[in-house]
Short mmCIF file of C-alpha atoms in Angstrom, two decimals:
data_model
loop_
_atom_site.label_atom_id
_atom_site.label_comp_id
_atom_site.label_asym_id
_atom_site.label_seq_id
_atom_site.Cartn_x
_atom_site.Cartn_y
_atom_site.Cartn_z
CA MET Q 1 67.76 107.85 179.13
CA ARG Q 2 67.18 107.52 175.38
CA ASN Q 3 63.54 107.80 174.39
CA ASP Q 4 63.08 104.83 172.09
CA PRO Q 5 59.60 104.27 170.63
CA ASP Q 6 60.35 100.53 170.41
CA ARG Q 7 61.49 100.21 174.02
CA THR Q 8 58.40 98.50 175.35
CA LEU Q 9 58.33 95.92 172.59
CA VAL Q 10 62.06 95.26 172.82
CA GLU Q 11 61.96 94.80 176.58
CA SER Q 12 59.05 92.43 176.17
CA CYS Q 13 61.11 90.37 173.72
CA GLN Q 14 64.09 90.42 176.04
CA ALA Q 15 61.95 88.96 178.79
CA SER Q 16 61.25 85.79 176.81
CA ALA Q 17 63.13 83.59 174.37
CA PRO Q 18 61.76 83.48 170.83
CA SER Q 19 59.62 80.45 170.12
CA GLY Q 20 58.54 81.17 166.62
CA LEU Q 21 57.27 84.49 165.36
CA GLN Q 22 54.78 85.18 168.12
CA GLY Q 23 53.81 87.87 170.58
CA SER Q 24 56.27 90.73 170.89
CA TYR Q 25 58.61 89.18 168.36
CA ARG Q 26 55.80 89.12 165.85
CA ALA Q 27 54.96 92.74 166.57
CA LEU Q 28 58.57 93.84 166.11
CA TYR Q 29 58.84 91.83 162.95
CA GLU Q 30 55.69 93.38 161.49
CA HIS Q 31 56.92 96.84 162.43
CA TYR Q 32 60.28 96.45 160.74
CA LYS Q 33 59.83 93.92 157.97
CA ASP Q 34 59.15 96.38 155.16
CA ARG Q 35 61.85 98.79 156.23
CA VAL Q 36 64.41 96.05 156.55
CA TYR Q 37 63.41 94.50 153.24
CA ASN Q 38 63.61 97.84 151.42
CA VAL Q 39 67.05 98.59 152.76
CA CYS Q 40 68.22 95.10 151.83
CA TYR Q 41 66.65 95.33 148.40
CA ARG Q 42 68.16 98.69 147.54
CA ILE Q 43 71.61 97.69 148.75
CA THR Q 44 71.71 94.22 147.19
CA GLY Q 45 69.83 95.24 144.08
CA ASN Q 46 67.74 92.11 143.69
CA ALA Q 47 64.86 90.36 145.42
CA THR Q 48 66.65 87.05 146.00
CA ASP Q 49 69.56 88.55 147.89
CA ALA Q 50 67.23 90.95 149.65
CA LEU Q 51 65.22 88.04 151.02
CA ASP Q 52 68.37 86.30 152.24
CA ALA Q 53 69.67 89.48 153.82
CA SER Q 54 66.32 90.19 155.47
CA GLN Q 55 66.19 86.68 156.89
CA GLU Q 56 69.71 87.05 158.23
CA THR Q 57 68.90 90.47 159.68
CA PHE Q 58 65.94 89.28 161.69
CA GLY Q 59 67.70 86.07 162.67
CA ILE Q 60 70.60 88.02 164.13
CA ALA Q 61 68.38 90.70 165.68
CA PHE Q 62 66.16 88.20 167.47
CA ARG Q 63 69.03 86.03 168.67
CA LYS Q 64 70.99 89.03 169.95
CA ILE Q 65 68.10 91.12 171.23
CA GLY Q 66 68.96 90.14 174.77
CA GLU Q 67 72.28 91.96 174.39
CA PHE Q 68 70.74 95.24 173.21
CA ARG Q 69 71.27 97.92 175.86
CA PHE Q 70 69.50 100.95 174.34
CA GLU Q 71 72.79 102.74 173.85
CA SER Q 72 71.37 103.66 170.45
CA LYS Q 73 67.89 103.59 169.04
CA PHE Q 74 66.62 100.13 168.31
CA SER Q 75 65.85 101.18 164.74
CA SER Q 76 69.47 102.24 164.23
CA TRP Q 77 70.62 98.89 165.54
CA VAL Q 78 68.30 97.01 163.19
CA TYR Q 79 69.31 99.17 160.22
CA ARG Q 80 72.97 98.49 160.99
CA ILE Q 81 72.41 94.76 160.99
CA ALA Q 82 70.45 95.06 157.73
CA VAL Q 83 73.16 97.12 156.05
CA ASN Q 84 75.93 94.74 157.11
CA ALA Q 85 73.95 91.65 156.14
CA SER Q 86 73.14 93.15 152.74
CA ILE Q 87 76.71 94.14 152.04
CA ASP Q 88 77.94 90.69 153.07
CA ILE Q 89 75.46 88.92 150.87
CA LYS Q 90 76.12 91.24 147.99
CA ARG Q 91 79.80 90.56 148.33
CA ARG Q 92 79.25 86.79 148.51
CA SER Q 93 77.05 86.76 145.47
CA GLY Q 94 79.52 88.81 143.48
CA ALA Q 95 78.41 91.41 141.05
CA ARG Q 96 75.31 89.48 140.09
CA TRP Q 97 72.33 91.75 139.75
CA LEU Q 98 69.08 90.30 138.63
CA ALA Q 99 66.58 92.49 136.93
CA SER Q 100 63.56 91.87 139.12
CA LEU Q 101 61.60 94.87 137.96
CA ASP Q 102 59.09 93.23 135.67
CA GLY Q 103 55.42 93.42 134.88
CA SER Q 104 54.55 91.83 138.22
CA ARG Q 105 55.23 95.07 140.05
CA GLU Q 106 51.55 95.82 140.39
CA ALA Q 107 50.94 92.37 141.84
CA GLU Q 108 53.60 93.08 144.43
CA GLY Q 109 51.53 96.00 145.68
CA LEU Q 110 54.15 98.67 145.01
CA GLU Q 111 53.27 102.22 145.84
CA ILE Q 112 52.94 104.79 143.09
CA PRO Q 113 56.15 106.88 142.73
CA ARG Q 114 55.95 109.99 144.87
CA LEU Q 115 56.94 112.84 142.59
CA ASP Q 116 56.15 116.35 143.77
CA LEU Q 117 53.84 117.63 141.05
CA ARG Q 118 53.63 121.06 142.71
CA ASP Q 119 57.18 121.74 141.60
CA GLU Q 120 56.92 123.47 138.25
CA ARG Q 121 60.18 121.88 137.16
CA THR Q 122 58.83 118.37 137.64
CA GLU Q 123 57.12 117.23 134.49
CA LEU Q 124 54.32 114.74 134.52
CA PRO Q 125 55.54 111.12 134.72
CA PRO Q 126 56.04 109.45 131.38
CA ALA Q 127 54.46 106.15 130.39
CA ALA Q 128 54.71 103.29 132.89
CA ALA Q 129 57.35 101.49 130.86
CA SER Q 130 59.56 104.54 130.75
CA ARG Q 131 59.17 105.04 134.50
CA HIS Q 132 60.01 101.38 135.00
CA GLU Q 133 63.18 101.80 132.96
CA LEU Q 134 64.14 104.88 134.90
CA GLU Q 135 63.72 103.09 138.20
CA GLU Q 136 65.85 100.25 136.90
CA GLU Q 137 68.60 102.62 135.84
CA ILE Q 138 68.51 104.42 139.16
CA GLN Q 139 68.80 101.09 140.97
CA GLN Q 140 71.68 100.07 138.74
CA ALA Q 141 73.45 103.32 139.50
CA ILE Q 142 72.99 102.72 143.22
CA SER Q 143 74.26 99.15 142.83
CA ARG Q 144 77.43 100.42 141.16
CA LEU Q 145 78.33 102.50 144.19
CA SER Q 146 80.77 101.12 146.73
CA PRO Q 147 79.11 99.39 149.70
CA LYS Q 148 79.63 102.40 151.98
CA MET Q 149 78.22 104.84 149.44
CA ARG Q 150 75.33 102.53 148.73
CA ALA Q 151 74.41 102.21 152.39
CA ILE Q 152 74.45 105.91 153.02
CA THR Q 153 72.44 106.65 149.88
CA VAL Q 154 69.75 104.16 150.80
CA LEU Q 155 69.51 105.28 154.40
CA ARG Q 156 69.35 108.94 153.47
CA TYR Q 157 67.16 108.99 150.41
CA VAL Q 158 65.12 105.80 150.62
CA GLU Q 159 64.64 105.57 154.36
CA ASN Q 160 64.82 109.35 154.95
CA LEU Q 161 67.10 109.12 157.95
CA SER Q 162 68.65 112.29 159.32
CA TYR Q 163 72.41 112.79 159.47
CA ASP Q 164 72.33 111.99 163.19
CA GLU Q 165 70.41 108.79 162.64
CA ILE Q 166 72.75 107.72 159.85
CA ALA Q 167 75.79 108.44 162.02
CA GLU Q 168 74.30 106.36 164.83
CA THR Q 169 73.37 103.52 162.47
CA LEU Q 170 76.73 103.27 160.75
CA HIS Q 171 78.83 104.16 163.81
CA ILE Q 172 80.48 107.07 162.02
CA SER Q 173 80.77 110.78 162.71
CA ILE Q 174 78.51 113.45 161.25
CA GLY Q 175 81.46 114.73 159.25
CA THR Q 176 81.97 111.30 157.73
CA VAL Q 177 78.26 111.13 156.89
CA LYS Q 178 78.51 114.42 155.05
CA SER Q 179 81.63 113.51 153.13
CA ARG Q 180 80.35 110.08 152.10
CA LEU Q 181 77.01 111.53 151.08
CA SER Q 182 78.75 114.17 149.04
CA ARG Q 183 80.85 111.56 147.23
CA ALA Q 184 77.81 109.36 146.68
CA HIS Q 185 75.88 112.30 145.34
CA GLN Q 186 78.70 113.17 142.94
CA ALA Q 187 78.81 109.62 141.62
CA LEU Q 188 75.05 109.41 141.21
CA ASP Q 189 74.88 112.84 139.64
CA ARG Q 190 77.53 111.82 137.13
CA GLU Q 191 75.68 108.63 136.22
CA LEU Q 192 72.10 109.75 136.38
CA THR Q 193 72.16 113.26 134.94
CA PRO Q 194 72.31 111.94 131.37
CA VAL Q 195 69.67 109.34 132.26
CA LEU Q 196 67.34 111.92 133.69
CA ASP Q 197 67.91 114.19 130.72
CA ARG Q 198 67.02 111.34 128.43
CA HIS Q 199 63.80 110.71 130.30
CA TYR Q 200 62.91 114.44 130.25
CA LEU Q 201 62.18 114.46 133.92
CA ARG Q 202 64.64 117.09 135.07
CA MET G 1 77.28 136.25 155.54
CA THR G 2 78.85 134.88 152.42
CA PHE G 3 79.25 131.21 151.68
CA THR G 4 81.83 129.30 149.72
CA CYS G 5 80.61 127.01 146.98
CA THR G 6 81.63 123.99 149.06
CA ALA G 7 79.58 125.16 152.02
CA VAL G 8 76.62 125.93 149.76
CA ARG G 9 76.68 122.46 148.23
CA ASP G 10 76.91 120.82 151.65
CA MET G 11 73.88 122.82 152.73
CA LEU G 12 71.99 121.88 149.60
CA LEU G 13 72.67 118.21 150.21
CA GLU G 14 71.59 118.49 153.81
CA CYS G 15 68.30 120.08 152.85
CA ARG G 16 67.86 117.74 149.91
CA GLY G 17 68.12 120.45 147.32
CA HIS G 18 65.44 122.69 148.83
CA THR G 19 66.53 126.25 149.48
CA GLY G 20 63.35 127.95 150.66
CA SER G 21 63.90 127.80 154.42
CA ASN G 22 67.61 128.49 154.41
CA ASP G 23 69.71 131.57 155.12
CA PRO G 24 68.87 134.36 152.61
CA SER G 25 72.57 134.59 151.89
CA LEU G 26 72.29 131.17 150.33
CA ALA G 27 69.75 132.44 147.82
CA VAL G 28 72.04 135.37 147.04
CA HIS G 29 74.92 132.97 146.35
CA LEU G 30 72.78 130.85 144.09
CA ASP G 31 71.72 133.91 142.15
CA GLU G 32 75.31 134.89 141.68
CA CYS G 33 76.90 131.48 141.10
CA PRO G 34 75.59 129.65 138.03
CA GLU G 35 77.48 126.46 138.91
CA CYS G 36 75.92 126.24 142.37
CA SER G 37 72.54 127.14 140.92
CA GLU G 38 72.84 124.27 138.46
CA PHE G 39 74.04 122.01 141.29
CA ALA G 40 70.93 122.96 143.30
CA ARG G 41 68.66 122.18 140.41
CA ARG G 42 70.23 118.79 139.72
CA THR G 43 70.35 117.91 143.40
CA LYS G 44 66.68 118.60 143.86
CA ALA G 45 65.76 116.48 140.84
CA LEU G 46 68.05 113.61 141.80
CA VAL G 47 66.84 113.55 145.40
CA ALA G 48 63.25 113.60 144.19
CA HIS G 49 63.81 110.53 142.03
CA LEU G 50 65.76 108.66 144.69
CA SER G 51 63.07 109.37 147.26
CA ALA G 52 60.40 108.30 144.79
CA LEU G 53 61.80 104.80 144.34
CA PRO G 54 58.89 102.48 145.09
CA ARG G 55 58.91 100.82 148.46
CA ARG G 56 58.75 97.07 148.19
CA PRO G 57 56.65 95.18 150.72
CA ALA G 58 58.42 92.31 152.43
CA PRO G 59 57.40 89.03 150.78
CA ALA G 60 55.11 86.75 152.76
CA GLU G 61 57.67 83.94 152.87
CA LEU G 62 60.08 86.10 154.89
CA ALA G 63 58.20 85.28 158.11
CA GLY G 64 58.84 81.55 157.74
CA LEU G 65 62.47 82.14 156.87
CA VAL G 66 62.93 84.31 159.95
CA VAL G 67 61.50 81.59 162.19
CA ALA G 68 63.83 79.03 160.65
CA ALA G 69 66.83 81.33 160.98
CA THR G 70 66.10 82.08 164.61
CA GLN G 71 65.70 78.41 165.51
CA ALA G 72 68.79 77.38 163.57
CA GLY G 73 70.81 80.09 165.24
CA HIS G 74 69.79 78.86 168.69
CA ARG G 75 70.73 75.29 167.79
CA GLN G 76 74.15 76.42 166.59
CA GLU G 77 74.73 78.33 169.80
CA ARG G 78 73.75 75.34 171.92
CA ALA G 79 76.02 73.08 169.88
CA ALA G 80 78.94 75.48 170.15
CA ASN G 81 78.42 75.80 173.90
CA ALA G 82 78.27 72.04 174.28
CA VAL G 83 81.46 71.49 172.32
CA SER G 84 83.36 74.17 174.19
CA ALA G 85 82.34 72.53 177.46
CA LEU G 86 83.86 69.18 176.47
CA SER G 87 86.86 68.15 178.51
CA ARG G 88 90.21 68.27 176.75
CA LEU G 89 91.88 64.90 176.34
CA PRO G 90 95.61 64.52 176.92
CA VAL G 91 97.82 63.97 173.89
CA PRO G 92 98.61 60.25 173.47
CA SER G 93 102.14 59.41 174.51
CA ASP G 94 102.95 57.81 171.17
CA LEU G 95 102.32 61.00 169.23
CA GLU G 96 105.59 62.60 168.38
CA ILE G 97 105.81 66.05 167.01
CA VAL G 98 108.94 66.31 164.95
CA ALA G 99 110.11 69.74 163.96
CA PHE G 100 112.27 69.68 160.90
CA ASP G 101 115.06 72.08 160.34
CA GLU G 102 114.79 72.86 156.65
CA GLU G 103 118.51 72.45 156.14
CA ARG G 104 118.49 69.00 157.68
CA VAL G 105 115.31 67.69 156.13
CA ASP G 106 117.08 65.24 153.81
CA GLU G 107 119.38 64.03 156.57
CA GLN G 108 116.50 63.45 158.90
CA ARG G 109 114.36 61.83 156.28
CA SER G 110 117.06 59.29 155.53
CA ARG G 111 117.06 58.19 159.17
CA LEU G 112 113.31 57.83 159.40
CA ASP G 113 111.35 54.74 158.56
CA PRO G 114 109.69 55.85 155.29
CA ILE G 115 106.53 53.91 156.09
CA GLY G 116 106.16 54.68 159.80
CA ALA G 117 107.14 58.36 159.96
CA ARG G 118 105.47 59.82 156.90
CA ALA G 119 102.09 61.33 157.56
CA PRO G 120 99.39 59.54 155.63
CA ALA G 121 97.85 61.42 152.72
CA VAL G 122 94.48 61.42 154.46
CA LEU G 123 95.94 63.72 157.12
CA ASP G 124 95.78 66.63 154.68
CA ARG G 125 92.03 66.19 154.39
CA LEU G 126 91.58 65.73 158.11
CA VAL G 127 93.54 68.86 158.95
CA ASP G 128 91.63 70.81 156.32
CA GLU G 129 88.33 69.68 157.87
CA GLU G 130 89.64 70.62 161.29
CA LEU G 131 90.47 74.12 160.19
CA ARG G 132 87.25 74.65 158.27
CA ASP G 133 84.94 73.50 161.03
CA PRO G 134 86.68 72.72 164.33
CA ALA G 135 83.45 72.06 166.20
CA ALA G 136 82.29 69.48 163.67
CA ALA G 137 85.70 67.79 163.60
CA ILE G 138 85.79 67.48 167.38
CA SER G 139 82.24 66.17 167.41
CA ARG G 140 83.09 63.51 164.83
CA ARG G 141 86.13 62.32 166.73
CA PHE G 142 84.24 61.97 169.96
CA ALA G 143 81.26 60.41 168.26
CA SER G 144 83.47 57.72 166.73
CA ARG G 145 84.64 56.71 170.22
CA LEU G 146 81.19 56.31 171.69
CA ASP G 147 80.10 52.79 172.54
CA ARG G 148 78.18 51.21 169.74
CA ARG G 149 74.90 49.82 170.94
CA ARG G 150 73.03 46.99 169.35
CA ALA G 151 69.65 47.82 167.91
CA PRO G 152 66.84 46.31 169.96
CA GLY G 153 65.18 43.29 168.40
CA ALA G 154 61.87 45.07 168.19
CA LEU G 155 63.40 47.57 165.79
CA ARG G 156 64.35 44.87 163.32
CA GLU G 157 60.80 43.57 163.23
CA ARG G 158 59.40 47.04 162.76
CA VAL G 159 61.73 47.86 159.90
CA ALA G 160 61.09 44.51 158.20
CA GLY G 161 57.38 45.11 158.43
CA THR G 162 57.75 48.56 156.91
CA VAL G 163 59.87 47.22 154.05
CA ARG G 164 57.43 44.42 153.37
CA ALA G 165 54.64 46.94 152.98
CA PHE G 166 56.45 48.54 150.07
CA LEU G 167 57.66 45.40 148.30
CA PRO G 168 55.65 43.95 145.42
CA PRO G 169 54.16 40.45 145.92
CA SER G 170 56.77 37.67 146.14
CA ARG G 171 55.98 36.33 142.72
CA LEU G 172 56.57 39.70 141.12
CA ARG G 173 59.87 40.05 142.94
CA LEU G 174 61.12 37.11 140.92
CA ILE G 175 59.40 38.01 137.68
CA LEU G 176 60.35 41.68 137.46
CA PRO G 177 64.13 41.23 137.40
CA LEU G 178 63.78 38.39 134.90
CA ALA G 179 61.57 40.47 132.68
CA ALA G 180 64.03 43.32 132.79
CA GLY G 181 66.87 40.99 131.85
CA VAL G 182 64.94 39.51 128.95
CA ALA G 183 64.05 42.94 127.66
CA LEU G 184 67.66 43.95 127.82
CA LEU G 185 68.80 40.86 125.92
CA VAL G 186 66.19 41.41 123.25
CA LEU G 187 67.27 44.98 122.80
CA VAL G 188 70.91 44.07 122.54
CA GLY G 189 70.20 41.13 120.32
CA VAL G 190 68.27 43.19 117.88
CA ARG G 191 70.91 45.88 117.82
CA PHE G 192 73.80 43.52 117.24
CA PHE G 193 72.44 40.44 115.63
CA GLY G 194 69.77 41.87 113.36
CA GLU G 195 69.03 41.03 109.75
CA ARG G 196 72.20 40.99 107.63
CA SER G 197 70.40 41.34 104.38
CA SER G 198 69.88 45.09 104.76
CA GLN G 199 71.74 47.74 106.61
CA VAL G 200 68.60 49.28 108.00
CA GLY G 201 65.63 46.99 108.38
CA GLU G 202 62.03 47.83 108.41
CA ALA G 203 60.60 48.86 111.73
CA THR G 204 58.49 45.94 112.96
CA ASP G 205 56.93 45.36 116.35
CA GLY G 206 58.56 48.50 117.65
CA PHE G 207 62.15 47.42 116.78
CA GLN G 208 64.40 48.55 113.99
CA VAL G 209 67.32 46.39 112.88
CA VAL G 210 70.48 48.28 112.07
CA TYR G 211 73.63 46.69 110.71
CA GLU G 212 76.74 48.38 112.04
CA SER G 213 80.19 47.54 110.76
CA THR G 214 82.25 49.54 113.21
CA MET G 215 81.92 50.38 116.89
CA GLY G 216 82.27 54.06 116.13
CA SER G 217 79.05 54.17 114.18
CA MET G 218 77.05 52.36 116.84
CA ASP G 219 74.51 54.04 119.01
CA PRO G 220 76.23 55.16 122.27
CA MET G 221 73.61 53.43 124.39
CA ALA G 222 74.14 50.18 122.53
CA ARG G 223 77.88 50.47 123.04
CA GLY G 224 77.33 50.99 126.75
CA LEU G 225 75.03 47.97 126.94
CA LEU G 226 77.55 45.82 125.10
CA ALA G 227 80.31 46.88 127.47
CA GLY G 228 78.13 46.10 130.45
CA LEU G 229 77.00 42.70 129.18
CA THR G 230 80.53 41.57 128.37
CA GLY G 231 81.86 42.91 131.63
CA GLY G 232 84.14 45.27 129.76
CA VAL G 233 85.74 42.48 127.72
CA VAL G 234 84.66 44.12 124.50
CA ASP G 235 86.34 47.48 124.10
CA VAL G 236 83.60 49.68 122.74
CA HIS G 237 85.64 52.78 122.12
CA ALA G 238 85.62 53.74 118.48
CA SER G 239 89.34 54.36 118.46
CA SER G 240 90.03 50.70 119.18
CA GLY G 241 89.00 49.80 115.65
CA LEU G 242 87.09 46.81 116.90
CA GLN G 243 84.56 45.70 114.36
CA THR G 244 81.60 43.37 114.32
CA ASP G 245 80.68 41.04 111.56
CA GLY G 246 77.00 41.53 112.13
CA GLY G 247 76.76 38.41 114.20
CA ALA G 248 78.53 35.90 111.98
CA ARG G 249 80.29 34.46 115.00
#
């Protein structure tokens, strides 16, 4: 029997149909909304598509929650829906990528970037504008990856999932996780090494 | 134990570029292999920046969108279930499905009544709708066959009362259209039948008289008004060469 930290909440939702965002559904939503939104944002590359993908993710999850049988972790199931919804919406909207990283970042309550200052090779962050540009370039590099590479990059490095969790989420083998991650890393390394050099943060 | 460069790089990716807790042989390889050492350095930096991407909080409006999506999804499911439960009607006996052999198309066409056997052009649209959204197409066909019921008399009174509440007083209902018509005539009259003594008159009382000799030089709005007033009798396209005499006639 899989030990799923969300089991109680999920079973509570399965026991009743959703009538608005209330009770257990509300609790699940609050627990996953930021994670889902971040995955959708990093895969789609813009806030508009991320909102659409997030809406679709929760809509599907709540309508289909009765069919969930705990054959995987609930979080893996939700991440899978989010990844697929994001890729679909990204595909539908074409290659459009809106630069949503503007001066309103502080108003959005974004966390400060978590650089490890104990590492002697990590220099102090440059001015806010330069950091903003770097983030934008990193996001653009992620957006240029193929959908499969993008998904695995986001799950591994943004959501910090393990290889096992990624394999369960994407329904692929560990070997496939490793090979895709390696290819994604090569592509990002090729694109971002000059960028990082330019920003003197390597 | 010695590692290949490929194995070393896989291990570096798995541990996100950190080498401290790994097999000591890994450190030996990195000391001896400058390419892998450089790979380790770049990997660590890249992973650090990817992991440091700011996390974006879900916007407040997402909650409302999720509620709407959930409710809409349930309605779609109920509609789909209802449509699939509808009984299938038998094909009418007068519907003939004719399969044409491509080699005999002309021969068969010549024997068919050209009016009765040709599918109407609207069938293309209907079939397209059927393929795009079968459930909606079925619903429309069945809805069109439902008995039409007369609206109860009380409804008519209620609607009339509602409309009356929004109408202006009866006197204004006569005056407003007349006033609009008069204003339109004045505007057109000034544009077309203004002073002939000067090409561009002085602006008085909010109007400016302009003498135009050709349709092409007229204001587009004035041309449109002229076409409307004459019911299209006057061709206002500049290419027609139609000219005015400034109102001599």
